[in-house]
Short mmCIF file of C-alpha atoms in Angstrom, two decimals:
data_model
loop_
_atom_site.label_atom_id
_atom_site.label_comp_id
_atom_site.label_asym_id
_atom_site.label_seq_id
_atom_site.Cartn_x
_atom_site.Cartn_y
_atom_site.Cartn_z
CA MET A 1145 -185.15 192.98 55.83
CA SER A 1146 -184.72 194.99 59.07
CA ASP A 1147 -181.80 194.09 61.57
CA TYR A 1148 -184.23 193.22 64.15
CA GLU A 1149 -185.63 190.23 62.03
CA ASP A 1150 -182.21 188.50 61.47
CA GLY A 1151 -183.30 187.91 57.71
CA MET A 1152 -186.18 185.90 58.88
CA ASP A 1153 -189.58 186.16 57.07
CA VAL A 1154 -191.53 185.59 60.12
CA ASP A 1155 -190.85 186.78 63.86
CA ALA A 1156 -189.67 184.64 66.55
CA PRO A 1157 -192.12 183.53 69.15
CA VAL A 1158 -192.65 186.02 71.94
CA ASP A 1159 -192.93 184.25 75.36
CA LEU A 1160 -195.61 186.19 77.05
CA GLU A 1161 -197.40 184.37 79.76
CA ASP A 1162 -200.90 185.44 80.59
CA ASN A 1163 -199.94 188.87 78.72
CA ALA A 1164 -197.49 189.66 81.81
CA VAL A 1165 -194.81 192.01 81.10
CA THR A 1166 -191.58 191.21 82.81
CA PHE A 1167 -188.68 193.46 83.89
CA SER A 1168 -185.36 193.02 84.98
CA SER A 1169 -184.52 193.31 88.65
CA LYS A 1170 -182.27 196.28 88.12
CA GLN A 1171 -184.75 198.40 86.33
CA SER A 1172 -186.33 199.79 89.46
CA SER A 1173 -182.96 201.79 89.99
CA GLY A 1174 -183.83 204.04 87.26
CA LYS A 1175 -180.53 203.38 85.26
CA ARG A 1176 -180.08 201.99 81.99
CA SER A 1177 -179.96 198.54 83.09
CA ALA A 1178 -181.40 196.89 79.88
CA ALA A 1179 -178.37 196.61 78.13
CA ASN A 1180 -176.93 194.24 80.86
CA LEU A 1181 -173.42 196.10 80.78
CA PRO A 1182 -170.66 195.17 82.99
CA VAL A 1183 -170.05 197.69 85.90
CA GLU A 1184 -166.52 198.68 83.88
CA ALA A 1185 -168.66 199.40 80.63
CA GLU A 1186 -171.54 201.17 82.52
CA ASP A 1187 -169.13 203.54 84.00
CA THR A 1188 -167.77 204.70 80.76
CA LEU A 1189 -171.28 205.57 79.57
CA PRO A 1190 -172.36 209.25 79.12
CA TRP A 1191 -174.43 210.22 81.96
CA VAL A 1192 -177.16 211.03 79.55
CA GLU A 1193 -177.62 207.27 78.78
CA LYS A 1194 -176.59 205.90 82.22
CA TYR A 1195 -179.53 207.71 83.87
CA ARG A 1196 -182.02 207.42 81.00
CA PRO A 1197 -185.14 206.22 82.50
CA ASP A 1198 -186.17 202.73 82.29
CA THR A 1199 -190.00 203.01 82.94
CA LEU A 1200 -192.67 205.67 82.37
CA ASP A 1201 -192.78 206.55 85.80
CA ASP A 1202 -189.13 207.23 86.02
CA VAL A 1203 -189.50 210.10 83.15
CA SER A 1204 -189.00 213.70 84.41
CA GLY A 1205 -191.95 216.13 84.00
CA HIS A 1206 -194.90 215.82 81.64
CA GLN A 1207 -196.90 213.78 84.17
CA ASP A 1208 -200.17 214.50 82.12
CA ILE A 1209 -198.80 212.96 78.88
CA ILE A 1210 -197.32 210.15 80.74
CA ALA A 1211 -200.75 209.47 82.55
CA THR A 1212 -202.45 209.63 79.06
CA ILE A 1213 -200.13 207.05 77.49
CA ASN A 1214 -200.49 204.66 80.29
CA ARG A 1215 -203.96 204.93 80.00
CA PHE A 1216 -203.60 203.94 76.30
CA VAL A 1217 -201.79 200.87 77.19
CA GLU A 1218 -203.97 199.67 79.92
CA THR A 1219 -206.98 199.82 77.57
CA ASN A 1220 -205.27 198.54 74.55
CA ARG A 1221 -205.86 201.48 72.64
CA LEU A 1222 -202.54 202.77 71.54
CA PRO A 1223 -202.86 205.07 68.55
CA HIS A 1224 -199.88 206.26 66.44
CA LEU A 1225 -198.12 208.82 68.44
CA LEU A 1226 -196.34 212.16 67.47
CA LEU A 1227 -194.01 213.43 70.15
CA TYR A 1228 -192.77 216.69 69.33
CA GLY A 1229 -190.88 219.43 71.13
CA PRO A 1230 -187.33 220.97 71.74
CA PRO A 1231 -184.36 218.62 72.39
CA GLY A 1232 -183.76 217.11 75.84
CA THR A 1233 -187.30 217.10 77.11
CA GLY A 1234 -187.85 213.38 77.27
CA LYS A 1235 -189.46 212.50 73.98
CA THR A 1236 -187.22 209.49 73.25
CA SER A 1237 -186.94 208.35 76.76
CA THR A 1238 -190.78 208.22 76.98
CA VAL A 1239 -191.13 206.15 73.70
CA LEU A 1240 -188.35 203.60 74.76
CA ALA A 1241 -189.90 203.46 78.14
CA LEU A 1242 -193.44 202.73 76.62
CA ALA A 1243 -191.85 199.96 74.40
CA ARG A 1244 -190.08 198.54 77.50
CA ARG A 1245 -193.39 198.36 79.17
CA ILE A 1246 -195.49 196.84 76.59
CA TYR A 1247 -192.83 194.04 75.40
CA GLY A 1248 -190.18 193.87 78.25
CA ALA A 1249 -186.55 194.20 77.82
CA GLN A 1250 -186.09 190.60 76.17
CA ASN A 1251 -188.74 191.04 73.49
CA MET A 1252 -187.84 194.57 72.14
CA ARG A 1253 -185.51 193.37 69.72
CA GLN A 1254 -187.88 191.47 67.43
CA MET A 1255 -190.87 193.77 67.93
CA VAL A 1256 -189.35 197.36 67.75
CA LEU A 1257 -187.64 198.96 64.85
CA GLU A 1258 -186.19 202.20 65.74
CA LEU A 1259 -184.66 204.57 63.17
CA ASN A 1260 -182.86 207.87 64.40
CA ALA A 1261 -181.07 210.73 62.63
CA SER A 1262 -177.94 208.62 61.91
CA ASP A 1263 -179.87 206.26 59.79
CA ASP A 1264 -180.78 206.84 56.01
CA ARG A 1265 -184.42 207.50 55.66
CA GLY A 1266 -185.01 208.16 52.26
CA ILE A 1267 -187.76 206.54 50.26
CA ASP A 1268 -185.75 203.44 49.76
CA VAL A 1269 -185.68 203.00 53.49
CA VAL A 1270 -189.58 203.47 53.74
CA ARG A 1271 -190.32 200.97 50.88
CA GLU A 1272 -187.90 198.46 51.91
CA GLN A 1273 -186.83 198.36 55.55
CA ILE A 1274 -190.06 200.01 57.28
CA LYS A 1275 -192.58 198.45 54.96
CA THR A 1276 -190.89 194.77 55.39
CA PHE A 1277 -190.90 195.29 59.29
CA ALA A 1278 -194.43 196.56 59.24
CA SER A 1279 -195.86 193.69 56.87
CA THR A 1280 -194.78 190.83 58.67
CA ARG A 1281 -196.99 189.41 61.48
CA GLN A 1282 -196.36 187.34 64.66
CA ILE A 1283 -197.36 183.81 64.22
CA PHE A 1284 -197.07 183.00 67.77
CA SER A 1285 -198.78 185.62 70.07
CA SER A 1286 -200.03 186.02 73.36
CA ALA A 1287 -203.55 185.03 74.52
CA PRO A 1288 -206.33 187.39 73.83
CA GLU A 1289 -207.50 189.71 76.46
CA ALA A 1290 -210.90 189.19 77.99
CA GLY A 1291 -213.66 190.03 75.45
CA GLY A 1292 -211.39 188.99 72.65
CA ALA A 1293 -209.58 192.32 72.65
CA LYS A 1294 -206.11 192.21 71.12
CA SER A 1295 -203.07 192.77 73.59
CA MET A 1296 -200.76 195.57 72.75
CA ALA A 1297 -197.87 193.03 73.14
CA THR A 1298 -198.97 191.44 69.68
CA TYR A 1299 -198.52 194.82 67.90
CA LYS A 1300 -195.10 195.77 66.35
CA LEU A 1301 -193.69 199.24 67.16
CA ILE A 1302 -191.69 201.50 64.68
CA ILE A 1303 -189.97 204.50 66.25
CA LEU A 1304 -188.86 207.05 63.87
CA ASP A 1305 -186.63 209.70 65.77
CA GLU A 1306 -185.83 213.05 64.37
CA ALA A 1307 -188.65 212.26 61.46
CA ASP A 1308 -188.44 216.14 60.54
CA ALA A 1309 -185.45 215.15 58.87
CA MET A 1310 -187.33 212.89 56.66
CA THR A 1311 -187.67 213.95 52.87
CA SER A 1312 -191.04 214.88 51.79
CA THR A 1313 -191.06 211.78 49.28
CA ALA A 1314 -190.28 209.39 52.15
CA GLN A 1315 -193.27 211.13 54.34
CA MET A 1316 -195.75 210.61 51.48
CA ALA A 1317 -194.77 206.99 51.29
CA LEU A 1318 -194.94 206.68 55.03
CA ARG A 1319 -198.48 207.47 55.29
CA ARG A 1320 -199.78 204.74 53.27
CA ILE A 1321 -197.72 202.20 55.23
CA MET A 1322 -199.32 203.73 58.39
CA GLU A 1323 -202.87 203.02 56.90
CA LYS A 1324 -202.29 199.70 55.41
CA TYR A 1325 -200.68 197.98 58.50
CA THR A 1326 -202.43 199.49 61.28
CA ALA A 1327 -203.97 195.94 62.08
CA ASN A 1328 -200.46 194.75 63.38
CA THR A 1329 -198.15 198.05 63.69
CA ARG A 1330 -197.92 201.12 65.56
CA PHE A 1331 -195.84 204.29 64.83
CA CYS A 1332 -194.09 206.51 67.01
CA ILE A 1333 -193.07 209.54 65.40
CA ILE A 1334 -190.49 211.94 67.21
CA ALA A 1335 -189.89 215.34 65.86
CA ASN A 1336 -188.55 218.87 66.95
CA TYR A 1337 -190.48 220.77 64.68
CA THR A 1338 -193.93 219.80 63.32
CA HIS A 1339 -194.15 222.35 60.42
CA LYS A 1340 -191.43 220.08 58.76
CA LEU A 1341 -194.02 217.15 58.84
CA SER A 1342 -196.53 216.68 56.12
CA PRO A 1343 -200.18 217.43 57.25
CA ALA A 1344 -201.17 213.92 56.25
CA LEU A 1345 -198.71 212.30 58.73
CA LEU A 1346 -199.89 214.83 61.47
CA SER A 1347 -203.49 213.95 60.77
CA ARG A 1348 -202.80 210.21 61.48
CA CYS A 1349 -201.00 210.69 64.82
CA THR A 1350 -202.20 211.70 68.18
CA ARG A 1351 -199.89 214.59 69.11
CA PHE A 1352 -198.06 215.64 72.43
CA ARG A 1353 -196.07 218.47 72.77
CA PHE A 1354 -193.12 217.96 75.19
CA SER A 1355 -192.36 221.62 76.70
CA PRO A 1356 -189.08 222.70 78.07
CA LEU A 1357 -188.57 220.95 81.42
CA LYS A 1358 -189.10 222.97 84.71
CA GLU A 1359 -185.99 223.72 86.71
CA ALA A 1360 -187.45 221.79 89.58
CA ASP A 1361 -187.65 218.64 87.45
CA ILE A 1362 -184.14 219.07 86.22
CA ARG A 1363 -182.89 219.68 89.78
CA VAL A 1364 -184.37 216.45 91.08
CA LEU A 1365 -182.27 214.30 88.63
CA VAL A 1366 -179.20 216.49 88.64
CA ASP A 1367 -179.09 216.23 92.64
CA ARG A 1368 -179.57 212.39 92.17
CA VAL A 1369 -176.62 212.27 89.80
CA VAL A 1370 -174.34 214.50 92.13
CA GLU A 1371 -175.00 212.16 95.01
CA GLU A 1372 -174.47 208.97 93.13
CA GLU A 1373 -171.47 210.17 91.11
CA THR A 1374 -170.09 212.04 94.21
CA VAL A 1375 -169.54 215.22 92.30
CA ASN A 1376 -167.97 217.97 94.41
CA ILE A 1377 -170.13 220.87 93.39
CA THR A 1378 -171.41 223.89 95.15
CA ALA A 1379 -175.12 224.55 95.85
CA GLU A 1380 -174.86 227.88 93.57
CA ALA A 1381 -173.09 226.25 90.94
CA THR A 1382 -176.14 223.47 90.83
CA GLU A 1383 -178.67 226.32 90.86
CA ALA A 1384 -176.70 227.92 87.87
CA LEU A 1385 -176.72 224.54 86.15
CA THR A 1386 -180.30 224.11 86.26
CA LYS A 1387 -181.04 227.56 84.97
CA LEU A 1388 -178.70 227.73 82.20
CA SER A 1389 -179.92 224.23 80.92
CA LYS A 1390 -183.07 226.25 79.89
CA GLY A 1391 -185.18 222.98 80.19
CA ASP A 1392 -182.81 220.67 78.37
CA MET A 1393 -182.07 217.71 80.56
CA ARG A 1394 -179.42 216.27 78.23
CA ARG A 1395 -177.75 219.60 78.32
CA ALA A 1396 -177.57 219.78 82.04
CA LEU A 1397 -176.16 216.37 82.38
CA ASN A 1398 -173.74 216.62 79.67
CA VAL A 1399 -172.39 220.02 81.20
CA LEU A 1400 -172.33 218.26 84.74
CA GLN A 1401 -170.28 215.35 83.31
CA ALA A 1402 -167.83 217.58 81.66
CA CYS A 1403 -167.12 219.85 84.62
CA HIS A 1404 -166.84 216.59 86.96
CA ALA A 1405 -164.23 215.39 84.52
CA SER A 1406 -162.27 218.62 84.32
CA SER A 1407 -162.21 218.68 88.02
CA THR A 1408 -160.48 215.17 88.31
CA PRO A 1409 -156.57 215.56 88.50
CA LEU A 1410 -154.72 213.95 85.82
CA HIS A 1411 -153.13 210.64 86.14
CA ILE A 1412 -149.23 210.87 86.57
CA LYS A 1413 -147.65 208.37 84.20
CA GLY A 1414 -145.71 205.77 86.41
CA GLN A 1415 -147.64 206.29 89.48
CA PRO A 1416 -150.10 203.72 90.78
CA ILE A 1417 -153.67 204.41 89.82
CA PRO A 1418 -155.52 205.78 92.89
CA LYS A 1419 -158.86 204.33 94.07
CA GLU A 1420 -161.95 206.12 93.31
CA SER A 1421 -162.58 207.09 97.02
CA ASP A 1422 -159.14 208.50 97.33
CA ILE A 1423 -159.03 211.03 94.41
CA ILE A 1424 -159.44 214.58 95.51
CA ARG A 1425 -161.27 216.47 93.01
CA ASP A 1426 -161.56 220.28 92.54
CA LYS A 1427 -164.59 222.01 93.70
CA ILE A 1428 -167.09 222.77 90.89
CA THR A 1429 -168.33 226.35 91.23
CA THR A 1430 -170.73 228.78 89.47
CA THR A 1431 -167.38 230.13 87.33
CA THR A 1432 -166.86 226.38 86.28
CA ILE A 1433 -170.45 225.88 84.93
CA TYR A 1434 -170.32 229.38 83.15
CA GLU A 1435 -166.98 228.67 81.65
CA CYS A 1436 -167.94 225.25 80.36
CA ILE A 1437 -171.06 226.51 78.73
CA ALA A 1438 -169.11 229.58 77.41
CA SER A 1439 -172.00 231.97 78.83
CA PRO A 1440 -171.22 235.41 80.31
CA GLU A 1441 -171.23 235.52 84.13
CA PRO A 1442 -174.08 237.51 85.75
CA ALA A 1443 -171.35 239.78 87.39
CA ASP A 1444 -170.08 240.68 84.13
CA ILE A 1445 -173.43 241.36 82.53
CA SER A 1446 -174.28 243.42 85.59
CA LEU A 1447 -171.22 245.53 85.02
CA ILE A 1448 -171.98 245.99 81.47
CA VAL A 1449 -175.51 247.16 82.34
CA ASP A 1450 -174.47 249.45 84.98
CA THR A 1451 -171.72 251.16 82.69
CA LEU A 1452 -174.37 251.62 79.98
CA LEU A 1453 -176.89 253.36 82.42
CA LYS A 1454 -174.19 255.53 84.28
CA THR A 1455 -172.22 256.73 81.29
CA SER A 1456 -172.73 258.09 77.79
CA ASP A 1457 -169.23 257.27 76.73
CA VAL A 1458 -169.94 254.48 74.14
CA SER A 1459 -166.37 253.84 73.59
CA SER A 1460 -165.74 252.68 77.27
CA CYS A 1461 -168.79 250.22 76.82
CA LEU A 1462 -167.30 248.99 73.69
CA SER A 1463 -164.04 248.39 75.15
CA LEU A 1464 -165.44 246.52 77.93
CA LEU A 1465 -167.50 244.22 75.60
CA ASN A 1466 -164.23 243.63 73.52
CA THR A 1467 -162.46 242.74 76.66
CA LEU A 1468 -164.89 240.34 77.71
CA LYS A 1469 -164.95 238.62 74.22
CA ALA A 1470 -161.11 238.54 74.02
CA ASN A 1471 -160.49 237.28 77.59
CA LYS A 1472 -163.16 234.91 78.04
CA GLY A 1473 -164.10 233.76 74.58
CA LEU A 1474 -167.68 234.79 74.65
CA ALA A 1475 -169.76 235.15 71.57
CA LEU A 1476 -171.45 238.64 71.26
CA ALA A 1477 -174.83 237.16 70.50
CA ASP A 1478 -174.71 235.44 73.98
CA ILE A 1479 -173.58 238.76 75.71
CA ILE A 1480 -176.43 240.76 73.94
CA ALA A 1481 -179.02 238.11 74.90
CA SER A 1482 -177.79 238.20 78.57
CA ILE A 1483 -177.90 242.07 78.57
CA ALA A 1484 -181.45 242.00 77.29
CA GLU A 1485 -182.38 239.51 79.99
CA GLU A 1486 -180.78 241.82 82.58
CA LEU A 1487 -182.48 244.84 81.06
CA THR A 1488 -186.15 243.08 81.62
CA LYS A 1489 -185.51 243.02 85.39
CA LEU A 1490 -185.21 246.86 85.77
CA GLU A 1491 -188.32 248.95 86.48
CA THR A 1492 -188.46 251.33 83.60
CA PRO A 1493 -191.59 252.81 81.44
CA ALA A 1494 -192.64 250.15 78.77
CA GLN A 1495 -191.65 252.87 75.75
CA THR A 1496 -188.27 252.79 77.17
CA MET A 1497 -187.98 249.17 77.45
CA VAL A 1498 -189.10 248.81 73.86
CA THR A 1499 -186.63 251.34 72.51
CA TRP A 1500 -183.81 249.22 74.45
CA MET A 1501 -184.95 246.09 72.94
CA ASP A 1502 -185.33 247.33 69.63
CA GLY A 1503 -181.81 248.65 69.81
CA LEU A 1504 -180.28 245.49 70.91
CA ALA A 1505 -182.04 243.51 68.26
#
């Protein structure tokens, strides 16, 4: 049996009056208030979780996808969903916000089964846990919609995060369950790569691709976190952070939190703990961001490119590369990728550019 059913054969009644979906009063803030954590516990949360959106309207970017999913819910015609794309683009946040909209924070426990990459999702899990959860129906459900339509709140929701890590045997068993229990269960499958999923699963889902977020979308949330957490950061460092995140919101927030923590002075043993407002933190600069990500700084890359273009002495270029690797702990692959990006900014004949890129590759 699933953890959400507490060993019971039937689900507990879902208290939905007139199909109204209720939300906690704190959800409008956009923070993860559904956990009802005390202030001390919430302050220790990773910022990725603390600022995870509670509603679909709070999800950054992909407004066309959000509008389509909202329409599915409003018309009670939610199909099986497949959300795929690179990490940190809002796939899991979108599904959790969708579940919160349909069931409300109080009813998610008995109506939603979530399995992620840390769970065992072999054939036994599909046959036992997923099948058992999908096969049980609600005895008490909300009143039907006008015209006898079934409310979305009466369906169960199974979220399979990182589904591309499932074994092929488990995927084959899952497709039959999706067909058999469509009357009372909906599946939300989340994956990074669709080529690792079986064609049978793909054909049973409505697919949405989550592309890397735009820098403007990442900047909006980063600026909000900087303001609410009183992060001492320069405008140039914020710009570098949004650029280096490469469309990954999770990476941007993790790097920002790491830099914020490193800028906080250590507490001296035996001294009284200062108030948050009295702590003087170091300024987070562009150098701080690049060092945290272990990425070469633009000034270093410009120096390498200028050396390559102005001299035919290969040994001096190699010496410069080795110095950067030794002093800053940079990876050669990152340096070469940055050099290639810098070279593409130059105005050169196409054939010359092809020769350069081929040599770097």
